mmCIF file of C-alpha atoms in Angstrom:
data_model
loop_
_atom_site.group_PDB
_atom_site.id
_atom_site.type_symbol
_atom_site.label_atom_id
_atom_site.label_comp_id
_atom_site.label_asym_id
_atom_site.label_seq_id
_atom_site.Cartn_x
_atom_site.Cartn_y
_atom_site.Cartn_z
ATOM 1 C CA UNK A 19 0.000 0.000 0.000
ATOM 2 C CA UNK A 20 1.326 3.430 -0.952
ATOM 3 C CA UNK A 21 2.225 5.873 1.771
ATOM 4 C CA UNK A 22 -0.160 8.833 2.190
ATOM 5 C CA UNK A 23 1.180 12.032 0.631
ATOM 6 C CA UNK A 24 2.057 14.978 2.827
ATOM 7 C CA UNK A 25 -0.751 17.376 3.677
ATOM 8 C CA UNK A 26 -1.035 20.176 1.152
ATOM 9 C CA UNK A 27 0.173 18.175 -1.848
ATOM 10 C CA UNK A 28 -2.009 16.796 -4.620
ATOM 11 C CA UNK A 29 -1.487 13.541 -6.415
ATOM 12 C CA UNK A 30 -1.430 13.635 -10.215
ATOM 13 C CA UNK A 31 -4.832 11.912 -10.219
ATOM 14 C CA UNK A 32 -6.331 14.538 -7.916
ATOM 15 C CA UNK A 33 -4.843 17.368 -9.990
ATOM 16 C CA UNK A 34 -6.327 15.924 -13.205
ATOM 17 C CA UNK A 35 -9.747 15.591 -11.571
ATOM 18 C CA UNK A 36 -9.712 19.198 -10.345
ATOM 19 C CA UNK A 37 -8.456 20.459 -13.709
ATOM 20 C CA UNK A 38 -11.211 18.613 -15.559
ATOM 21 C CA UNK A 39 -13.874 20.052 -13.245
ATOM 22 C CA UNK A 40 -12.454 23.566 -13.669
ATOM 23 C CA UNK A 41 -12.441 23.236 -17.470
ATOM 24 C CA UNK A 42 -16.085 22.122 -17.422
ATOM 25 C CA UNK A 43 -17.145 25.095 -15.286
ATOM 26 C CA UNK A 44 -15.104 27.535 -17.372
ATOM 27 C CA UNK A 45 -16.557 26.191 -20.612
ATOM 28 C CA UNK A 46 -20.107 26.653 -19.301
ATOM 29 C CA UNK A 47 -19.383 30.209 -18.103
ATOM 30 C CA UNK A 48 -17.774 31.174 -21.421
ATOM 31 C CA UNK A 49 -20.765 29.789 -23.309
ATOM 32 C CA UNK A 50 -23.192 31.846 -21.184
ATOM 33 C CA UNK A 51 -21.007 34.933 -21.561
ATOM 34 C CA UNK A 52 -20.912 34.531 -25.337
ATOM 35 C CA UNK A 53 -24.714 34.193 -25.469
ATOM 36 C CA UNK A 54 -25.140 37.311 -23.315
ATOM 37 C CA UNK A 55 -22.832 39.334 -25.554
ATOM 38 C CA UNK A 56 -24.812 38.276 -28.634
ATOM 39 C CA UNK A 57 -28.091 39.282 -26.964
ATOM 40 C CA UNK A 58 -26.637 42.623 -25.879
ATOM 41 C CA UNK A 59 -25.387 43.393 -29.375
ATOM 42 C CA UNK A 60 -28.744 42.499 -30.946
ATOM 43 C CA UNK A 61 -30.569 44.909 -28.640
ATOM 44 C CA UNK A 62 -28.159 47.793 -29.201
ATOM 45 C CA UNK A 63 -27.863 47.702 -32.978
#
């Protein structure tokens, strides 16, 4: 059995999981932002 890592350090597996979750959230926010910009431009033209 592998020894537990020191507190404060991430394993590569944990880092990948967090990165994937962050990418998903960022992608959703960027999509919403893009839609809002389109709507704003349509109203103000």
